[in-house]
CSV table of C-alpha atoms and ligand atoms in Angstrom, one decimal:
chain,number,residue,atom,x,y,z
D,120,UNK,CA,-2.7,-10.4,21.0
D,121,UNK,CA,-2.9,-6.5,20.7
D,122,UNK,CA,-6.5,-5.5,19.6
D,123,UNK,CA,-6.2,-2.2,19.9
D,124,UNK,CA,-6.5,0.0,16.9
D,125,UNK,CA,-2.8,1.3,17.0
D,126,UNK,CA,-1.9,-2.6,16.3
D,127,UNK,CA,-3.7,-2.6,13.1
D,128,UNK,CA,-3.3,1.2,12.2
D,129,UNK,CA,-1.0,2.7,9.7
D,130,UNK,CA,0.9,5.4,11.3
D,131,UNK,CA,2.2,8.1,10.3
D,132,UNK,CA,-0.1,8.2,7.3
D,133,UNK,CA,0.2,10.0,3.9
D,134,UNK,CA,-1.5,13.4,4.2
D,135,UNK,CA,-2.4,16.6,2.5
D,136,UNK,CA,-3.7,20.3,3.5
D,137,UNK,CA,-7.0,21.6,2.2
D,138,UNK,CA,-5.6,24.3,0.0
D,139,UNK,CA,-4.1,22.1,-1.8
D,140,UNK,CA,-5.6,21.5,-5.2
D,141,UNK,CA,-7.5,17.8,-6.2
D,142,UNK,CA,-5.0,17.0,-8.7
D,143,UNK,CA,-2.2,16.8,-5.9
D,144,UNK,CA,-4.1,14.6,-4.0
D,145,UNK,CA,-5.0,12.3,-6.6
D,146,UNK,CA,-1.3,12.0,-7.8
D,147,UNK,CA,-0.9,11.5,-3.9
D,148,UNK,CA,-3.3,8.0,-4.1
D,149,UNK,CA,-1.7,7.3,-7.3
D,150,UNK,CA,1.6,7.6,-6.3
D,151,UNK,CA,0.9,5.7,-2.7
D,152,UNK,CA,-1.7,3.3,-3.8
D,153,UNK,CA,-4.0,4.7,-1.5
D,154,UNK,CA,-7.9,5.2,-1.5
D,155,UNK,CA,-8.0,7.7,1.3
D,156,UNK,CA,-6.2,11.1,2.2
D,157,UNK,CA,-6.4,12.5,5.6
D,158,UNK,CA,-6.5,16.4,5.1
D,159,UNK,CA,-4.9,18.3,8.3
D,160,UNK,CA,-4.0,21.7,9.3
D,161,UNK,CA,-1.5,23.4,11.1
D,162,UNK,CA,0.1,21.2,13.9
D,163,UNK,CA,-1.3,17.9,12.0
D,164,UNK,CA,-5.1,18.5,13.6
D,165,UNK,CA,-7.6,16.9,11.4
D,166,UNK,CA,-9.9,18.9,9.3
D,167,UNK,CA,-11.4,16.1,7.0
D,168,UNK,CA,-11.0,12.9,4.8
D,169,UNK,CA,-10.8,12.8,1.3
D,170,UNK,CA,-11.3,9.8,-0.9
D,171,UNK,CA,-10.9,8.5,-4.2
D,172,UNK,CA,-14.6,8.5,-4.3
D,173,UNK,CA,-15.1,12.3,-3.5
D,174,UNK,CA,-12.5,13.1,-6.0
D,175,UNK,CA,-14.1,10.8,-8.2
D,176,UNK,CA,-18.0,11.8,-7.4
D,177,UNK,CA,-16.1,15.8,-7.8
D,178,UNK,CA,-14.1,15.8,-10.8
D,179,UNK,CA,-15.4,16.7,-14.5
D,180,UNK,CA,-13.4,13.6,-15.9
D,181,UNK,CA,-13.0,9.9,-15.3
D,182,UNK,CA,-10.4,9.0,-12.4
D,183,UNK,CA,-8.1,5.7,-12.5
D,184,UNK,CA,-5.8,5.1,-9.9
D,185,UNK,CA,-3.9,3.1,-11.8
D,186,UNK,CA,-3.2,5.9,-14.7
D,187,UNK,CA,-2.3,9.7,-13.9
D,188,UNK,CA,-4.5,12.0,-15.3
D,189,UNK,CA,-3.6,13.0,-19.0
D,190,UNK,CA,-2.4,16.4,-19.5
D,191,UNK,CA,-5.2,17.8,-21.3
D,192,UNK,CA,-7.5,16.6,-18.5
D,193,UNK,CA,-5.2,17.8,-15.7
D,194,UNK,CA,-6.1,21.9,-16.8
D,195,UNK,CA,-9.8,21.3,-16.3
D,196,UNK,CA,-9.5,20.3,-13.0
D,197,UNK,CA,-7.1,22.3,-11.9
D,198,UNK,CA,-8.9,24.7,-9.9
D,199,UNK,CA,-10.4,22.8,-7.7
D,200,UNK,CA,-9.0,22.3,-3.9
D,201,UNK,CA,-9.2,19.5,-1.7
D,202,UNK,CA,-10.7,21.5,0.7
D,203,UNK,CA,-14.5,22.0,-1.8
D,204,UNK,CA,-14.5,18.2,-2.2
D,205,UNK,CA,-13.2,16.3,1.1
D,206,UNK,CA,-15.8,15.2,3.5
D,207,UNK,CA,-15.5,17.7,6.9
D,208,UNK,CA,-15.2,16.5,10.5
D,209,UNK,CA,-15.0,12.7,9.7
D,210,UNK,CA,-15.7,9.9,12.2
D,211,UNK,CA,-12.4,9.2,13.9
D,212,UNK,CA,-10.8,6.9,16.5
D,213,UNK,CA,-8.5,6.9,19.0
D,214,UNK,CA,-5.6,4.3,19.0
D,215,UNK,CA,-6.0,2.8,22.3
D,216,UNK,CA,-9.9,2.1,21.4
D,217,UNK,CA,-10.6,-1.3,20.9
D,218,UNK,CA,-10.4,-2.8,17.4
D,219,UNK,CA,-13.8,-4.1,17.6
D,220,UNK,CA,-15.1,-0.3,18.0
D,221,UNK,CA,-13.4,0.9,14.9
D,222,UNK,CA,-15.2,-1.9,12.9
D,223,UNK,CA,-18.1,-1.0,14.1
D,224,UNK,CA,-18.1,2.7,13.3
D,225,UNK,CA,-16.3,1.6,10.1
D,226,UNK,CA,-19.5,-0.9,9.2
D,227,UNK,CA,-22.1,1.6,10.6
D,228,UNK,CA,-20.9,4.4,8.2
D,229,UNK,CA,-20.4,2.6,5.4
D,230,UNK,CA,-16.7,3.8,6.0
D,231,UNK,CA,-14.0,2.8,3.8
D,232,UNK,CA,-11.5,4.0,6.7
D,233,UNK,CA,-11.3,5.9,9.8
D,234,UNK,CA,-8.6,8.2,10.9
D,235,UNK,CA,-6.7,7.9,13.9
D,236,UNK,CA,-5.9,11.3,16.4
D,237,UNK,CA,-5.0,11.7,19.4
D,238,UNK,CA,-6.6,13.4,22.6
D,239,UNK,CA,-6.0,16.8,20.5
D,240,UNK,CA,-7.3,15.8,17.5
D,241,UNK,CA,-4.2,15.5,16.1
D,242,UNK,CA,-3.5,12.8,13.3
D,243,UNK,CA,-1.9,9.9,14.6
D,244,UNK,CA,-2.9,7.2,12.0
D,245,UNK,CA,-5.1,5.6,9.9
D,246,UNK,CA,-7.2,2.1,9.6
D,247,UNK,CA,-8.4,1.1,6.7
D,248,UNK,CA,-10.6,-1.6,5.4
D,249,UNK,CA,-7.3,-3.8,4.4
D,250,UNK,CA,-5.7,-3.0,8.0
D,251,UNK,CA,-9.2,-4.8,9.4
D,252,UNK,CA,-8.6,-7.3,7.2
D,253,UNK,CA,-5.3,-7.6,8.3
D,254,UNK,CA,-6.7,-7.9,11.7
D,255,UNK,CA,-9.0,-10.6,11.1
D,256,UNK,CA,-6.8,-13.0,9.7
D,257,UNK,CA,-4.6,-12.5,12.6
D,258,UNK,CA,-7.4,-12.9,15.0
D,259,UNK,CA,-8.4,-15.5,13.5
D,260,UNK,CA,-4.7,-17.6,12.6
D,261,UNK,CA,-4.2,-16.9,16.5
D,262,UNK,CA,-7.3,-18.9,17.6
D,263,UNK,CA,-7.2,-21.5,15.1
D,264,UNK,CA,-3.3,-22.6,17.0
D,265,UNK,CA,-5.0,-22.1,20.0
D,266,UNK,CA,-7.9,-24.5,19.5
D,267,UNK,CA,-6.3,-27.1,17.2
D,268,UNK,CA,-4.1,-28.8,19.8
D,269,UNK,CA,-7.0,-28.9,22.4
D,270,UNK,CA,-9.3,-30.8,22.0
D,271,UNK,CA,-6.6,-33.4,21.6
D,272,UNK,CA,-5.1,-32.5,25.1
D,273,UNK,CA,-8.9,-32.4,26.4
D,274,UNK,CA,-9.8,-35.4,25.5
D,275,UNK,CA,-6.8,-37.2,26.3
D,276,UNK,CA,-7.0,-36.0,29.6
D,277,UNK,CA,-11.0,-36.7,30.2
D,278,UNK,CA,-9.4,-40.5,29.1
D,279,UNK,CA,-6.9,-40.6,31.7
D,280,UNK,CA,-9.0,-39.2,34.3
D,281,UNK,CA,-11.8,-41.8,33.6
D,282,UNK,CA,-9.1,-44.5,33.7
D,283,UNK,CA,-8.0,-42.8,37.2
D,284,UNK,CA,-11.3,-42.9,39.1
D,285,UNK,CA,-12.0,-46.7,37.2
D,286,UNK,CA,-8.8,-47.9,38.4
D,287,UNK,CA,-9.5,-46.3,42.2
D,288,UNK,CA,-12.6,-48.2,42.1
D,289,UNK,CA,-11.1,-51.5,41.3
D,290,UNK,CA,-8.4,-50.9,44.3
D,291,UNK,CA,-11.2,-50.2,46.5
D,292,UNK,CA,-13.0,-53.6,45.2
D,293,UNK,CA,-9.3,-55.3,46.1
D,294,UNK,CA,-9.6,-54.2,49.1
D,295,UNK,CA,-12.7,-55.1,50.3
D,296,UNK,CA,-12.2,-58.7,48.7
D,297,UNK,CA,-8.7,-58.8,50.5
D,298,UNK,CA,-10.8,-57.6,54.4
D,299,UNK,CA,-13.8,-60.2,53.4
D,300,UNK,CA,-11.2,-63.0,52.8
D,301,UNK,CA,-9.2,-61.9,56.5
D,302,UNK,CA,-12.9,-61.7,58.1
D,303,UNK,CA,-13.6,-65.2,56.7
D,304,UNK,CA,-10.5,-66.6,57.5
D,305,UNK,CA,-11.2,-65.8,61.4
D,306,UNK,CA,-14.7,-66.6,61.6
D,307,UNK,CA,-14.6,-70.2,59.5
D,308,UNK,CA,-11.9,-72.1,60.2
D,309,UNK,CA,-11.4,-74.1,56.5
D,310,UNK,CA,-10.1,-77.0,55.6
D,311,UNK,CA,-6.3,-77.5,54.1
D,312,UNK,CA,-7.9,-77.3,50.7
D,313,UNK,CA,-10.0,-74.0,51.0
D,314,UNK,CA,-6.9,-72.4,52.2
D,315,UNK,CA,-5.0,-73.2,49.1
D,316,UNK,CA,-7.9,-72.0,46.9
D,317,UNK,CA,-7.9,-68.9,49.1
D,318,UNK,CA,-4.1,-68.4,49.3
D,319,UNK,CA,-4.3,-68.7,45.0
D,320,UNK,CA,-7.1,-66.3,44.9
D,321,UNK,CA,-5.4,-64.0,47.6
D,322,UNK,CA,-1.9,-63.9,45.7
D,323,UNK,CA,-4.0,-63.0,42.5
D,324,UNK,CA,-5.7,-60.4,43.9
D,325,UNK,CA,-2.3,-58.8,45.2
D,326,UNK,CA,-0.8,-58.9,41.7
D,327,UNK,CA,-3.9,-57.3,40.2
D,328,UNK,CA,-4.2,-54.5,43.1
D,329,UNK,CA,-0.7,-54.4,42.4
D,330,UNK,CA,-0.6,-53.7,38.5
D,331,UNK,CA,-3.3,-51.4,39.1
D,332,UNK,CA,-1.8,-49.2,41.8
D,333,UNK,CA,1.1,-49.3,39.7
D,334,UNK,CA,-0.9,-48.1,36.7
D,335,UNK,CA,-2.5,-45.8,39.0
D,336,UNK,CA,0.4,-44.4,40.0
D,337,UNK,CA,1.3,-43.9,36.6
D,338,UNK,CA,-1.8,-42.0,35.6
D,339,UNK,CA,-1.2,-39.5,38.3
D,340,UNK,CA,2.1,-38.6,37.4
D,341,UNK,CA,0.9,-37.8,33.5
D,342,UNK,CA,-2.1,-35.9,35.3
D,343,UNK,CA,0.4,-33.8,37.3
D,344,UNK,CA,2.6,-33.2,34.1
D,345,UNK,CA,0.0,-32.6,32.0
D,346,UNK,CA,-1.7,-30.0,34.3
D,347,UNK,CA,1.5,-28.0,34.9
D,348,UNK,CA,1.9,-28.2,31.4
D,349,UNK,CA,4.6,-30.4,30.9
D,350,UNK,CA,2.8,-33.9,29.4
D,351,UNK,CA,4.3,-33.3,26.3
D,352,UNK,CA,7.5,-32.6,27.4
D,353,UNK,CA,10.6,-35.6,26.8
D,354,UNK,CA,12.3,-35.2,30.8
D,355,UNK,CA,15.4,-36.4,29.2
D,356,UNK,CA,16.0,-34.2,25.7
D,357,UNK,CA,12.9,-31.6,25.9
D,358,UNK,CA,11.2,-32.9,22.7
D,359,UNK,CA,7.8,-34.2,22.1
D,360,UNK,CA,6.2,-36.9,23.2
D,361,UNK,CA,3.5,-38.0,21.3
D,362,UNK,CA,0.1,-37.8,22.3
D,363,UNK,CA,-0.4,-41.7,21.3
D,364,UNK,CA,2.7,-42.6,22.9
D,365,UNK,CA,1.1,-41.2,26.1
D,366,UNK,CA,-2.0,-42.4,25.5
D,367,UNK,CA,-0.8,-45.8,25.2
D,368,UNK,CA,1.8,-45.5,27.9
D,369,UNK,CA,0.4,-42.8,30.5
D,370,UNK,CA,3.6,-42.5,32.6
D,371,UNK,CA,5.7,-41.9,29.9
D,372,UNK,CA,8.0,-38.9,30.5
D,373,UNK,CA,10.6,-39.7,27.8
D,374,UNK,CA,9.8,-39.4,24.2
D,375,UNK,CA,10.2,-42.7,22.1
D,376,UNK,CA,14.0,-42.1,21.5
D,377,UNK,CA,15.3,-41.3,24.1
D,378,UNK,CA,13.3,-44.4,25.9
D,379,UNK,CA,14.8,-46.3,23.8
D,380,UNK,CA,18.0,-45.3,23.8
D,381,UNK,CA,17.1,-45.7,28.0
D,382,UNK,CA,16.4,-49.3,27.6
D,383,UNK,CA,19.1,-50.3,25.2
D,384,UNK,CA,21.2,-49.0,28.4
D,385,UNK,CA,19.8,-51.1,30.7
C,418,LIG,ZN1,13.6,-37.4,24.6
């Protein structure tokens, strides 16, 4: 994301020299559709800024700048040079400032643009209000993709992560039912009956620690994927997998099609 003024600028602007006479410059704005002419001297150094405004706040006769001036205005106005109504030493910025510092100049000044030179004062640009404009919606275009897909990614692995430590616990619960059965077994000596019942209970136990190691196993693998940035990634074609598909199915590393196609093989 470039934020610096020379992303946003227009370069190589439209300009005009202070001898020149008002009428020139507002044929300039008429012909470029511009509000604003940079006025420079020799070698391109800045001298001023004039705009429509000044030339409008200036001149003896109303100003469109949609509609040249008529001819029997223009010989009224003639006289007058860019150089009696421009506004002298402007504010200006570089173009490796930050964006943020033009729009605050801009703002502060009431600014309808600032132009842009270069360690000489040379004109290198200009930003207007539209170019800021310009610069918001992109700012803002950029951060909406950014945040849309993560709170979905977020949340999906806070799920999978809660599921992780739950499923950990009921391992280590396995466990300790599996050691208290073994310590039991040694201490009391049961009858043929008790054994069954404890020989059913064990085997169920097994299967459940099983199924959840299993699941376990499963989370971590979409933890690791997800983290290195790859949850959403099909192993098998590169597409997307869906973020229900791997909510439903954690482990999932192939998108529905291709696991389909997978199981029709087998
Ligand atoms: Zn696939």
């Amino acid at each position: 994301m470039q934020t610096e003024v020379k992303g946003f600028m227009t370069g190589q602007p439209v300009s005009i020299e202070a001898e020149s006479s008002a009428l020139e410059a507002l044929d300039l704005m008429i012909d470029h559709a511009i509000r604003h002419l940079p006025v420079v001297g020799p070698d391109r150094r800045l001298r001023g800024i004039l705009s429509f405004d000044d030339l409008r706040a200036a001149l003896p006769t109303p100003l469109s700048l949609r509609i040249p001036l008529a001819v029997e205005e223009r010989w009224r106005v003639a006289d007058i040079t860019v150089g009696e109504v421009m506004t002298y030493a402007p504010v200006t910025i570089r173009h490796d400032a930050p964006l943020q510092e033009a729009a605050t100049r801009m703002i502060e000044g009431r600014f309808g643009c600032l132009p842009v030179v270069d360690e000489d004062g040379r004109l290198d640009g200009i930003l207007s209000e539209t170019d800021l404009l310009h610069a918001l919606a992109t700012v803002l275009w950029a951060e909406h993709e950014r945040s849309a897909p993560a709170p979905q990614t977020e949340t999906l692995l806070r799920d999978l992560e809660r599921e992780q430590d739950h499923l950990v616990q009921q391992l280590t619960h396995y466990e300790h039912l599996e050691q208290e059965r073994t310590a039991t077994r040694r201490e009391i000596p049961l009858d043929l009956a008790e054994q069954g019942q404890g020989a059913e209970e064990g085997y169920l136990t097994e299967q459940l620690a099983e199924l959840a190691s299993r699941r376990l196993r499963a989370i971590e693998h979409a933890l690791e994927r997800a983290r290195e940035g790859r949850r959403e990634t099909c192993e098998r074609c590169g597409g997307r997998i869906s973020p229900r598909r791997i909510r439903a199915l954690p482990g999932s590393t192939l998108c529905i099609r291709c696991s389909r196609e997978a199981e029709a093989v087998r």
